[in-house]
Amino acid sequence: MTEEELAEMIGQMVKDTLEQMNSQPRIPIGVSNRHIHLSPEAVERLFGSKDALTQMKELSQPGQFACNETVTLIGPKGTIERVRILGPARGETQVEISLFDGFTLGVNPPIRDSGDIEGTPGIVIQGPRGQLTISKGVIAAARHIHMHTSDAALFGVSNGDRVKIQIEGPRGMILDNVLIRVSEKYRLEMHIDLDEANAGHIKNGQTGILLK
Amino acid sequence: MTEEELAEMIGQMVKDTLEQMNSQPRIPIGVSNRHIHLSPEAVERLFGSKDALTQMKELSQPGQFACNETVTLIGPKGTIERVRILGPARGETQVEISLFDGFTLGVNPPIRDSGDIEGTPGIVIQGPRGQLTISKGVIAAARHIHMHTSDAALFGVSNGDRVKIQIEGPRGMILDNVLIRVSEKYRLEMHIDLDEANAGHIKNGQTGILLK
């Protein structure tokens, strides 16, 4: 191969890559404020009945909803009121807060994928009809992208992959270690927390670019 | 040039680049919490005398110090108490808060370089001896790196450049648009705010890598 041929080949590769980047669908971003998932037993303890949760609005992920009900988190250093409950009820209670919230409460949440709560700190949860102390379950949620199976095929990624996502703008950044979660039940959306949204000056519905 | 020679050349370039990256000094990171710089007139209004500020501790940048004195910020939606004053007094009063603080106060600070306050929102500042309303000066400080002239030469950058900084760890990221500020008076340090520190799980004194 001559230098000219090689140069042309590299040029074509760069052109193809840029075209692919520009033609690739963007990923809408949803900013998660602090929230809590409750087990049925926790709902009963805090609200007096397992059926107490009522739907306020549907969330972007099918079947998920924000409840009208909220709880108060009580940490060793402070409390946070009106923490939204997300439904439906789950197997285990999980509290998702930002690191900033952690300072307020006096709790140091590790960065974890949802559901991975072994060895995480607990907290006191106050509801209108009772109080509950959990011994684990407080996390700062790791960045992740919900993808329908068809999205995963389109982006060429698999469940459990970690990818980089580029954010544009004055506080532009590339977020690393973004977990891919694939399910027939998911709708394409990247979830970040409020600290990450502020750091990137990212607004709800803004889009990111997946870098392979 | 043969393919073998070209392959060897590219291999050497990659090796050199990696060596350069690994040998390049890292940039220590300082996390800035909310703070305020006051003009001499503002000091007099809030504290009753232009000489009222007293030094609590030196900051990393030579000549800069945190004061024992604090003020309260009063926004349309909320107040934040015990906001640290940084000295010495400056020509113009400037309030540096995070976007999160902006929600608390009900003020929407633009991302600005320090000193660039035209068209930014104002706020009410309460001191022990008086109150002051500024018509501009509230910003969310843009990421920046203080460099001594010798550091700039070492990194091959100039005052006013914008660079990318890689942060390692579970919340690894590459921060874009990081302003380089060069002066004989500066000591090498990157300054980010609390939102950015939380988003990257970055602790004071952690280091970043400059990507060219």
PDB file of N, CA, C and O in Angstrom, chain B residues 100-172:
ATOM      1  N   PHE B 100     -26.950  24.682  42.320  1.00  0.00           N
ATOM      2  CA  PHE B 100     -27.812  24.171  43.396  1.00  0.00           C
ATOM      3  C   PHE B 100     -28.184  25.301  44.352  1.00  0.00           C
ATOM      4  O   PHE B 100     -29.345  25.460  44.717  1.00  0.00           O
ATOM      5  N   ASP B 101     -27.178  26.106  44.748  1.00  0.00           N
ATOM      6  CA  ASP B 101     -27.460  27.272  45.601  1.00  0.00           C
ATOM      7  C   ASP B 101     -28.442  28.211  44.905  1.00  0.00           C
ATOM      8  O   ASP B 101     -29.282  28.828  45.566  1.00  0.00           O
ATOM      9  N   GLY B 102     -28.298  28.321  43.584  1.00  0.00           N
ATOM     10  CA  GLY B 102     -29.198  29.184  42.819  1.00  0.00           C
ATOM     11  C   GLY B 102     -30.654  28.786  42.996  1.00  0.00           C
ATOM     12  O   GLY B 102     -31.531  29.639  43.141  1.00  0.00           O
ATOM     13  N   PHE B 103     -30.929  27.458  43.012  1.00  0.00           N
ATOM     14  CA  PHE B 103     -32.301  26.986  43.256  1.00  0.00           C
ATOM     15  C   PHE B 103     -32.781  27.451  44.633  1.00  0.00           C
ATOM     16  O   PHE B 103     -33.897  27.911  44.802  1.00  0.00           O
ATOM     17  N   THR B 104     -31.900  27.280  45.627  1.00  0.00           N
ATOM     18  CA  THR B 104     -32.262  27.649  46.999  1.00  0.00           C
ATOM     19  C   THR B 104     -32.611  29.131  47.096  1.00  0.00           C
ATOM     20  O   THR B 104     -33.595  29.511  47.734  1.00  0.00           O
ATOM     21  N   LEU B 105     -31.800  29.954  46.443  1.00  0.00           N
ATOM     22  CA  LEU B 105     -31.984  31.410  46.550  1.00  0.00           C
ATOM     23  C   LEU B 105     -33.072  31.937  45.619  1.00  0.00           C
ATOM     24  O   LEU B 105     -33.636  33.010  45.870  1.00  0.00           O
ATOM     25  N   GLY B 106     -33.336  31.199  44.538  1.00  0.00           N
ATOM     26  CA  GLY B 106     -34.237  31.731  43.520  1.00  0.00           C
ATOM     27  C   GLY B 106     -33.530  32.682  42.569  1.00  0.00           C
ATOM     28  O   GLY B 106     -34.116  33.607  42.034  1.00  0.00           O
ATOM     29  N   VAL B 107     -32.254  32.441  42.358  1.00  0.00           N
ATOM     30  CA  VAL B 107     -31.438  33.247  41.440  1.00  0.00           C
ATOM     31  C   VAL B 107     -30.818  32.286  40.431  1.00  0.00           C
ATOM     32  O   VAL B 107     -30.467  31.168  40.786  1.00  0.00           O
ATOM     33  N   ASN B 108     -30.701  32.700  39.181  1.00  0.00           N
ATOM     34  CA  ASN B 108     -30.166  31.816  38.150  1.00  0.00           C
ATOM     35  C   ASN B 108     -28.819  32.328  37.665  1.00  0.00           C
ATOM     36  O   ASN B 108     -28.742  33.086  36.700  1.00  0.00           O
ATOM     37  N   PRO B 109     -27.727  31.897  38.331  1.00  0.00           N
ATOM     38  CA  PRO B 109     -26.419  32.455  37.975  1.00  0.00           C
ATOM     39  C   PRO B 109     -25.912  31.894  36.649  1.00  0.00           C
ATOM     40  O   PRO B 109     -25.977  30.690  36.427  1.00  0.00           O
ATOM     41  N   PRO B 110     -25.412  32.748  35.759  1.00  0.00           N
ATOM     42  CA  PRO B 110     -24.784  32.231  34.545  1.00  0.00           C
ATOM     43  C   PRO B 110     -23.391  31.679  34.854  1.00  0.00           C
ATOM     44  O   PRO B 110     -22.786  32.041  35.869  1.00  0.00           O
ATOM     45  N   ILE B 111     -22.922  30.775  33.981  1.00  0.00           N
ATOM     46  CA  ILE B 111     -21.549  30.255  34.115  1.00  0.00           C
ATOM     47  C   ILE B 111     -20.620  31.321  33.569  1.00  0.00           C
ATOM     48  O   ILE B 111     -20.648  31.639  32.383  1.00  0.00           O
ATOM     49  N   ARG B 112     -19.795  31.916  34.411  1.00  0.00           N
ATOM     50  CA  ARG B 112     -18.923  33.011  33.982  1.00  0.00           C
ATOM     51  C   ARG B 112     -17.516  32.840  34.545  1.00  0.00           C
ATOM     52  O   ARG B 112     -17.323  32.281  35.617  1.00  0.00           O
ATOM     53  N   ASP B 113     -16.553  33.397  33.794  1.00  0.00           N
ATOM     54  CA  ASP B 113     -15.208  33.510  34.339  1.00  0.00           C
ATOM     55  C   ASP B 113     -15.220  34.602  35.402  1.00  0.00           C
ATOM     56  O   ASP B 113     -15.966  35.581  35.300  1.00  0.00           O
ATOM     57  N   SER B 114     -14.381  34.434  36.422  1.00  0.00           N
ATOM     58  CA  SER B 114     -14.307  35.419  37.498  1.00  0.00           C
ATOM     59  C   SER B 114     -14.010  36.799  36.911  1.00  0.00           C
ATOM     60  O   SER B 114     -13.164  36.948  36.042  1.00  0.00           O
ATOM     61  N   GLY B 115     -14.753  37.814  37.384  1.00  0.00           N
ATOM     62  CA  GLY B 115     -14.547  39.183  36.918  1.00  0.00           C
ATOM     63  C   GLY B 115     -15.471  39.587  35.784  1.00  0.00           C
ATOM     64  O   GLY B 115     -15.657  40.777  35.527  1.00  0.00           O
ATOM     65  N   ASP B 116     -16.060  38.605  35.118  1.00  0.00           N
ATOM     66  CA  ASP B 116     -16.944  38.871  33.970  1.00  0.00           C
ATOM     67  C   ASP B 116     -18.389  38.901  34.460  1.00  0.00           C
ATOM     68  O   ASP B 116     -19.120  37.924  34.336  1.00  0.00           O
ATOM     69  N   ILE B 117     -18.790  40.041  35.030  1.00  0.00           N
ATOM     70  CA  ILE B 117     -20.089  40.071  35.716  1.00  0.00           C
ATOM     71  C   ILE B 117     -21.130  40.953  35.035  1.00  0.00           C
ATOM     72  O   ILE B 117     -22.232  41.126  35.565  1.00  0.00           O
ATOM     73  N   GLU B 118     -20.822  41.524  33.878  1.00  0.00           N
ATOM     74  CA  GLU B 118     -21.830  42.350  33.186  1.00  0.00           C
ATOM     75  C   GLU B 118     -23.055  41.495  32.859  1.00  0.00           C
ATOM     76  O   GLU B 118     -22.922  40.390  32.324  1.00  0.00           O
ATOM     77  N   GLY B 119     -24.245  42.003  33.177  1.00  0.00           N
ATOM     78  CA  GLY B 119     -25.467  41.298  32.815  1.00  0.00           C
ATOM     79  C   GLY B 119     -25.812  40.124  33.712  1.00  0.00           C
ATOM     80  O   GLY B 119     -26.735  39.363  33.418  1.00  0.00           O
ATOM     81  N   THR B 120     -25.088  39.952  34.815  1.00  0.00           N
ATOM     82  CA  THR B 120     -25.399  38.854  35.747  1.00  0.00           C
ATOM     83  C   THR B 120     -26.412  39.355  36.787  1.00  0.00           C
ATOM     84  O   THR B 120     -26.549  40.563  36.989  1.00  0.00           O
ATOM     85  N   PRO B 121     -27.126  38.436  37.444  1.00  0.00           N
ATOM     86  CA  PRO B 121     -28.129  38.880  38.421  1.00  0.00           C
ATOM     87  C   PRO B 121     -27.508  39.488  39.671  1.00  0.00           C
ATOM     88  O   PRO B 121     -26.349  39.222  39.995  1.00  0.00           O
ATOM     89  N   GLY B 122     -28.294  40.278  40.360  1.00  0.00           N
ATOM     90  CA  GLY B 122     -27.878  40.835  41.640  1.00  0.00           C
ATOM     91  C   GLY B 122     -28.471  40.034  42.784  1.00  0.00           C
ATOM     92  O   GLY B 122     -29.092  38.982  42.574  1.00  0.00           O
ATOM     93  N   ILE B 123     -28.268  40.528  44.003  1.00  0.00           N
ATOM     94  CA  ILE B 123     -28.792  39.839  45.184  1.00  0.00           C
ATOM     95  C   ILE B 123     -28.689  40.781  46.385  1.00  0.00           C
ATOM     96  O   ILE B 123     -28.003  41.819  46.304  1.00  0.00           O
ATOM     97  N   VAL B 124     -29.345  40.414  47.462  1.00  0.00           N
ATOM     98  CA  VAL B 124     -29.241  41.188  48.700  1.00  0.00           C
ATOM     99  C   VAL B 124     -28.238  40.494  49.619  1.00  0.00           C
ATOM    100  O   VAL B 124     -28.304  39.279  49.810  1.00  0.00           O
ATOM    101  N   ILE B 125     -27.316  41.275  50.153  1.00  0.00           N
ATOM    102  CA  ILE B 125     -26.280  40.751  51.047  1.00  0.00           C
ATOM    103  C   ILE B 125     -26.476  41.373  52.424  1.00  0.00           C
ATOM    104  O   ILE B 125     -26.565  42.598  52.557  1.00  0.00           O
ATOM    105  N   GLN B 126     -26.550  40.523  53.439  1.00  0.00           N
ATOM    106  CA  GLN B 126     -26.756  41.009  54.806  1.00  0.00           C
ATOM    107  C   GLN B 126     -25.492  40.802  55.631  1.00  0.00           C
ATOM    108  O   GLN B 126     -24.973  39.687  55.703  1.00  0.00           O
ATOM    109  N   GLY B 127     -25.002  41.874  56.213  1.00  0.00           N
ATOM    110  CA  GLY B 127     -23.863  41.791  57.128  1.00  0.00           C
ATOM    111  C   GLY B 127     -24.305  42.163  58.522  1.00  0.00           C
ATOM    112  O   GLY B 127     -25.460  42.552  58.733  1.00  0.00           O
ATOM    113  N   PRO B 128     -23.408  42.073  59.499  1.00  0.00           N
ATOM    114  CA  PRO B 128     -23.787  42.364  60.894  1.00  0.00           C
ATOM    115  C   PRO B 128     -24.107  43.836  61.138  1.00  0.00           C
ATOM    116  O   PRO B 128     -24.826  44.165  62.082  1.00  0.00           O
ATOM    117  N   ARG B 129     -23.595  44.725  60.262  1.00  0.00           N
ATOM    118  CA  ARG B 129     -23.811  46.157  60.501  1.00  0.00           C
ATOM    119  C   ARG B 129     -24.614  46.831  59.402  1.00  0.00           C
ATOM    120  O   ARG B 129     -24.820  48.049  59.437  1.00  0.00           O
ATOM    121  N   GLY B 130     -25.025  46.060  58.400  1.00  0.00           N
ATOM    122  CA  GLY B 130     -25.798  46.693  57.335  1.00  0.00           C
ATOM    123  C   GLY B 130     -26.142  45.732  56.229  1.00  0.00           C
ATOM    124  O   GLY B 130     -25.669  44.580  56.216  1.00  0.00           O
ATOM    125  N   GLN B 131     -26.986  46.217  55.313  1.00  0.00           N
ATOM    126  CA  GLN B 131     -27.436  45.403  54.198  1.00  0.00           C
ATOM    127  C   GLN B 131     -27.077  46.117  52.901  1.00  0.00           C
ATOM    128  O   GLN B 131     -27.062  47.352  52.845  1.00  0.00           O
ATOM    129  N   LEU B 132     -26.801  45.329  51.875  1.00  0.00           N
ATOM    130  CA  LEU B 132     -26.375  45.886  50.587  1.00  0.00           C
ATOM    131  C   LEU B 132     -27.096  45.134  49.486  1.00  0.00           C
ATOM    132  O   LEU B 132     -27.169  43.913  49.513  1.00  0.00           O
ATOM    133  N   THR B 133     -27.647  45.860  48.511  1.00  0.00           N
ATOM    134  CA  THR B 133     -28.239  45.223  47.340  1.00  0.00           C
ATOM    135  C   THR B 133     -27.339  45.489  46.150  1.00  0.00           C
ATOM    136  O   THR B 133     -27.077  46.647  45.811  1.00  0.00           O
ATOM    137  N   ILE B 134     -26.834  44.409  45.562  1.00  0.00           N
ATOM    138  CA  ILE B 134     -26.019  44.588  44.359  1.00  0.00           C
ATOM    139  C   ILE B 134     -26.898  44.289  43.142  1.00  0.00           C
ATOM    140  O   ILE B 134     -27.768  43.425  43.181  1.00  0.00           O
ATOM    141  N   SER B 135     -26.678  45.043  42.056  1.00  0.00           N
ATOM    142  CA  SER B 135     -27.512  44.900  40.855  1.00  0.00           C
ATOM    143  C   SER B 135     -26.917  43.881  39.889  1.00  0.00           C
ATOM    144  O   SER B 135     -27.544  43.486  38.922  1.00  0.00           O
ATOM    145  N   LYS B 136     -25.701  43.435  40.155  1.00  0.00           N
ATOM    146  CA  LYS B 136     -25.051  42.401  39.344  1.00  0.00           C
ATOM    147  C   LYS B 136     -23.939  41.779  40.186  1.00  0.00           C
ATOM    148  O   LYS B 136     -23.581  42.318  41.237  1.00  0.00           O
ATOM    149  N   GLY B 137     -23.429  40.623  39.722  1.00  0.00           N
ATOM    150  CA  GLY B 137     -22.282  40.051  40.423  1.00  0.00           C
ATOM    151  C   GLY B 137     -22.451  38.613  40.877  1.00  0.00           C
ATOM    152  O   GLY B 137     -21.518  38.023  41.410  1.00  0.00           O
ATOM    153  N   VAL B 138     -23.647  38.020  40.649  1.00  0.00           N
ATOM    154  CA  VAL B 138     -23.845  36.627  41.065  1.00  0.00           C
ATOM    155  C   VAL B 138     -23.528  35.694  39.897  1.00  0.00           C
ATOM    156  O   VAL B 138     -24.181  35.752  38.852  1.00  0.00           O
ATOM    157  N   ILE B 139     -22.525  34.850  40.062  1.00  0.00           N
ATOM    158  CA  ILE B 139     -22.117  33.921  38.995  1.00  0.00           C
ATOM    159  C   ILE B 139     -21.936  32.510  39.545  1.00  0.00           C
ATOM    160  O   ILE B 139     -21.801  32.312  40.750  1.00  0.00           O
ATOM    161  N   ALA B 140     -21.981  31.531  38.630  1.00  0.00           N
ATOM    162  CA  ALA B 140     -21.443  30.200  38.912  1.00  0.00           C
ATOM    163  C   ALA B 140     -20.099  30.179  38.199  1.00  0.00           C
ATOM    164  O   ALA B 140     -20.027  30.332  36.973  1.00  0.00           O
ATOM    165  N   ALA B 141     -19.034  30.053  38.957  1.00  0.00           N
ATOM    166  CA  ALA B 141     -17.689  30.222  38.386  1.00  0.00           C
ATOM    167  C   ALA B 141     -17.379  29.125  37.370  1.00  0.00           C
ATOM    168  O   ALA B 141     -17.602  27.943  37.625  1.00  0.00           O
ATOM    169  N   ALA B 142     -16.895  29.551  36.212  1.00  0.00           N
ATOM    170  CA  ALA B 142     -16.455  28.585  35.200  1.00  0.00           C
ATOM    171  C   ALA B 142     -15.193  27.881  35.691  1.00  0.00           C
ATOM    172  O   ALA B 142     -14.336  28.484  36.335  1.00  0.00           O
ATOM    173  N   ARG B 143     -15.116  26.592  35.379  1.00  0.00           N
ATOM    174  CA  ARG B 143     -13.920  25.800  35.741  1.00  0.00           C
ATOM    175  C   ARG B 143     -12.671  26.498  35.229  1.00  0.00           C
ATOM    176  O   ARG B 143     -12.646  26.957  34.099  1.00  0.00           O
ATOM    177  N   HIS B 144     -11.632  26.497  36.031  1.00  0.00           N
ATOM    178  CA  HIS B 144     -10.397  27.142  35.576  1.00  0.00           C
ATOM    179  C   HIS B 144      -9.202  26.553  36.294  1.00  0.00           C
ATOM    180  O   HIS B 144      -9.343  25.899  37.332  1.00  0.00           O
ATOM    181  N   ILE B 145      -8.055  26.784  35.704  1.00  0.00           N
ATOM    182  CA  ILE B 145      -6.799  26.305  36.295  1.00  0.00           C
ATOM    183  C   ILE B 145      -5.856  27.485  36.470  1.00  0.00           C
ATOM    184  O   ILE B 145      -5.563  28.191  35.513  1.00  0.00           O
ATOM    185  N   HIS B 146      -5.434  27.709  37.707  1.00  0.00           N
ATOM    186  CA  HIS B 146      -4.393  28.688  37.973  1.00  0.00           C
ATOM    187  C   HIS B 146      -3.045  28.042  37.678  1.00  0.00           C
ATOM    188  O   HIS B 146      -2.781  26.924  38.132  1.00  0.00           O
ATOM    189  N   MET B 147      -2.217  28.728  36.919  1.00  0.00           N
ATOM    190  CA  MET B 147      -0.886  28.202  36.603  1.00  0.00           C
ATOM    191  C   MET B 147       0.152  29.305  36.740  1.00  0.00           C
ATOM    192  O   MET B 147      -0.071  30.428  36.274  1.00  0.00           O
ATOM    193  N   HIS B 148       1.266  28.954  37.367  1.00  0.00           N
ATOM    194  CA  HIS B 148       2.420  29.829  37.311  1.00  0.00           C
ATOM    195  C   HIS B 148       2.956  29.800  35.883  1.00  0.00           C
ATOM    196  O   HIS B 148       2.714  28.850  35.138  1.00  0.00           O
ATOM    197  N   THR B 149       3.654  30.856  35.493  1.00  0.00           N
ATOM    198  CA  THR B 149       4.214  30.952  34.145  1.00  0.00           C
ATOM    199  C   THR B 149       5.032  29.711  33.801  1.00  0.00           C
ATOM    200  O   THR B 149       4.975  29.213  32.664  1.00  0.00           O
ATOM    201  N   SER B 150       5.739  29.192  34.786  1.00  0.00           N
ATOM    202  CA  SER B 150       6.578  28.013  34.541  1.00  0.00           C
ATOM    203  C   SER B 150       5.720  26.769  34.293  1.00  0.00           C
ATOM    204  O   SER B 150       6.079  25.899  33.492  1.00  0.00           O
ATOM    205  N   ASP B 151       4.552  26.680  34.957  1.00  0.00           N
ATOM    206  CA  ASP B 151       3.639  25.561  34.715  1.00  0.00           C
ATOM    207  C   ASP B 151       3.093  25.625  33.289  1.00  0.00           C
ATOM    208  O   ASP B 151       2.982  24.606  32.608  1.00  0.00           O
ATOM    209  N   ALA B 152       2.722  26.832  32.865  1.00  0.00           N
ATOM    210  CA  ALA B 152       2.167  26.998  31.520  1.00  0.00           C
ATOM    211  C   ALA B 152       3.174  26.520  30.475  1.00  0.00           C
ATOM    212  O   ALA B 152       2.802  25.846  29.499  1.00  0.00           O
ATOM    213  N   ALA B 153       4.439  26.848  30.682  1.00  0.00           N
ATOM    214  CA  ALA B 153       5.482  26.412  29.747  1.00  0.00           C
ATOM    215  C   ALA B 153       5.570  24.884  29.757  1.00  0.00           C
ATOM    216  O   ALA B 153       5.658  24.245  28.710  1.00  0.00           O
ATOM    217  N   LEU B 154       5.514  24.312  30.956  1.00  0.00           N
ATOM    218  CA  LEU B 154       5.609  22.856  31.101  1.00  0.00           C
ATOM    219  C   LEU B 154       4.462  22.149  30.380  1.00  0.00           C
ATOM    220  O   LEU B 154       4.660  21.145  29.689  1.00  0.00           O
ATOM    221  N   PHE B 155       3.239  22.669  30.531  1.00  0.00           N
ATOM    222  CA  PHE B 155       2.071  22.039  29.914  1.00  0.00           C
ATOM    223  C   PHE B 155       1.886  22.474  28.460  1.00  0.00           C
ATOM    224  O   PHE B 155       1.045  21.926  27.758  1.00  0.00           O
ATOM    225  N   GLY B 156       2.634  23.493  28.047  1.00  0.00           N
ATOM    226  CA  GLY B 156       2.498  23.960  26.667  1.00  0.00           C
ATOM    227  C   GLY B 156       1.189  24.664  26.396  1.00  0.00           C
ATOM    228  O   GLY B 156       0.588  24.508  25.336  1.00  0.00           O
ATOM    229  N   VAL B 157       0.703  25.437  27.366  1.00  0.00           N
ATOM    230  CA  VAL B 157      -0.548  26.180  27.195  1.00  0.00           C
ATOM    231  C   VAL B 157      -0.314  27.660  27.504  1.00  0.00           C
ATOM    232  O   VAL B 157       0.718  28.028  28.074  1.00  0.00           O
ATOM    233  N   SER B 158      -1.283  28.489  27.116  1.00  0.00           N
ATOM    234  CA  SER B 158      -1.168  29.930  27.321  1.00  0.00           C
ATOM    235  C   SER B 158      -2.394  30.458  28.060  1.00  0.00           C
ATOM    236  O   SER B 158      -3.460  29.840  28.044  1.00  0.00           O
ATOM    237  N   ASN B 159      -2.233  31.619  28.661  1.00  0.00           N
ATOM    238  CA  ASN B 159      -3.340  32.292  29.341  1.00  0.00           C
ATOM    239  C   ASN B 159      -4.526  32.439  28.386  1.00  0.00           C
ATOM    240  O   ASN B 159      -4.378  32.867  27.255  1.00  0.00           O
ATOM    241  N   GLY B 160      -5.721  32.041  28.842  1.00  0.00           N
ATOM    242  CA  GLY B 160      -6.912  32.165  28.008  1.00  0.00           C
ATOM    243  C   GLY B 160      -7.262  30.899  27.229  1.00  0.00           C
ATOM    244  O   GLY B 160      -8.367  30.793  26.705  1.00  0.00           O
ATOM    245  N   ASP B 161      -6.337  29.954  27.148  1.00  0.00           N
ATOM    246  CA  ASP B 161      -6.653  28.675  26.486  1.00  0.00           C
ATOM    247  C   ASP B 161      -7.786  27.967  27.230  1.00  0.00           C
ATOM    248  O   ASP B 161      -7.993  28.182  28.428  1.00  0.00           O
ATOM    249  N   ARG B 162      -8.504  27.111  26.486  1.00  0.00           N
ATOM    250  CA  ARG B 162      -9.495  26.219  27.126  1.00  0.00           C
ATOM    251  C   ARG B 162      -9.024  24.794  26.863  1.00  0.00           C
ATOM    252  O   ARG B 162      -8.740  24.437  25.723  1.00  0.00           O
ATOM    253  N   VAL B 163      -8.958  23.997  27.900  1.00  0.00           N
ATOM    254  CA  VAL B 163      -8.425  22.637  27.773  1.00  0.00           C
ATOM    255  C   VAL B 163      -9.412  21.621  28.350  1.00  0.00           C
ATOM    256  O   VAL B 163     -10.418  21.981  28.968  1.00  0.00           O
ATOM    257  N   LYS B 164      -9.107  20.351  28.123  1.00  0.00           N
ATOM    258  CA  LYS B 164      -9.883  19.249  28.691  1.00  0.00           C
ATOM    259  C   LYS B 164      -9.092  18.633  29.846  1.00  0.00           C
ATOM    260  O   LYS B 164      -7.882  18.445  29.744  1.00  0.00           O
ATOM    261  N   ILE B 165      -9.791  18.305  30.914  1.00  0.00           N
ATOM    262  CA  ILE B 165      -9.145  17.678  32.069  1.00  0.00           C
ATOM    263  C   ILE B 165      -9.844  16.359  32.375  1.00  0.00           C
ATOM    264  O   ILE B 165     -11.067  16.307  32.524  1.00  0.00           O
ATOM    265  N   GLN B 166      -9.037  15.316  32.458  1.00  0.00           N
ATOM    266  CA  GLN B 166      -9.586  13.999  32.755  1.00  0.00           C
ATOM    267  C   GLN B 166      -9.583  13.734  34.254  1.00  0.00           C
ATOM    268  O   GLN B 166      -8.582  13.934  34.937  1.00  0.00           O
ATOM    269  N   ILE B 167     -10.744  13.283  34.746  1.00  0.00           N
ATOM    270  CA  ILE B 167     -10.910  12.909  36.150  1.00  0.00           C
ATOM    271  C   ILE B 167     -11.100  11.395  36.195  1.00  0.00           C
ATOM    272  O   ILE B 167     -11.913  10.852  35.440  1.00  0.00           O
ATOM    273  N   GLU B 168     -10.372  10.732  37.077  1.00  0.00           N
ATOM    274  CA  GLU B 168     -10.496   9.274  37.166  1.00  0.00           C
ATOM    275  C   GLU B 168     -11.468   8.875  38.273  1.00  0.00           C
ATOM    276  O   GLU B 168     -11.877   9.714  39.067  1.00  0.00           O
ATOM    277  N   GLY B 169     -11.813   7.594  38.302  1.00  0.00           N
ATOM    278  CA  GLY B 169     -12.652   7.087  39.388  1.00  0.00           C
ATOM    279  C   GLY B 169     -14.001   6.605  38.903  1.00  0.00           C
ATOM    280  O   GLY B 169     -14.295   6.650  37.714  1.00  0.00           O
ATOM    281  N   PRO B 170     -14.842   6.163  39.873  1.00  0.00           N
ATOM    282  CA  PRO B 170     -16.135   5.571  39.519  1.00  0.00           C
ATOM    283  C   PRO B 170     -17.044   6.559  38.794  1.00  0.00           C
ATOM    284  O   PRO B 170     -17.881   6.166  37.990  1.00  0.00           O
ATOM    285  N   ARG B 171     -16.893   7.837  39.115  1.00  0.00           N
ATOM    286  CA  ARG B 171     -17.649   8.861  38.387  1.00  0.00           C
ATOM    287  C   ARG B 171     -16.700   9.606  37.443  1.00  0.00           C
ATOM    288  O   ARG B 171     -16.775  10.831  37.294  1.00  0.00           O
ATOM    289  N   GLY B 172     -15.814   8.845  36.819  1.00  0.00           N
ATOM    290  CA  GLY B 172     -14.829   9.426  35.912  1.00  0.00           C
ATOM    291  C   GLY B 172     -15.481  10.285  34.849  1.00  0.00           C
ATOM    292  O   GLY B 172     -16.598  10.016  34.410  1.00  0.00           O
TER     293      GLY B 172
END
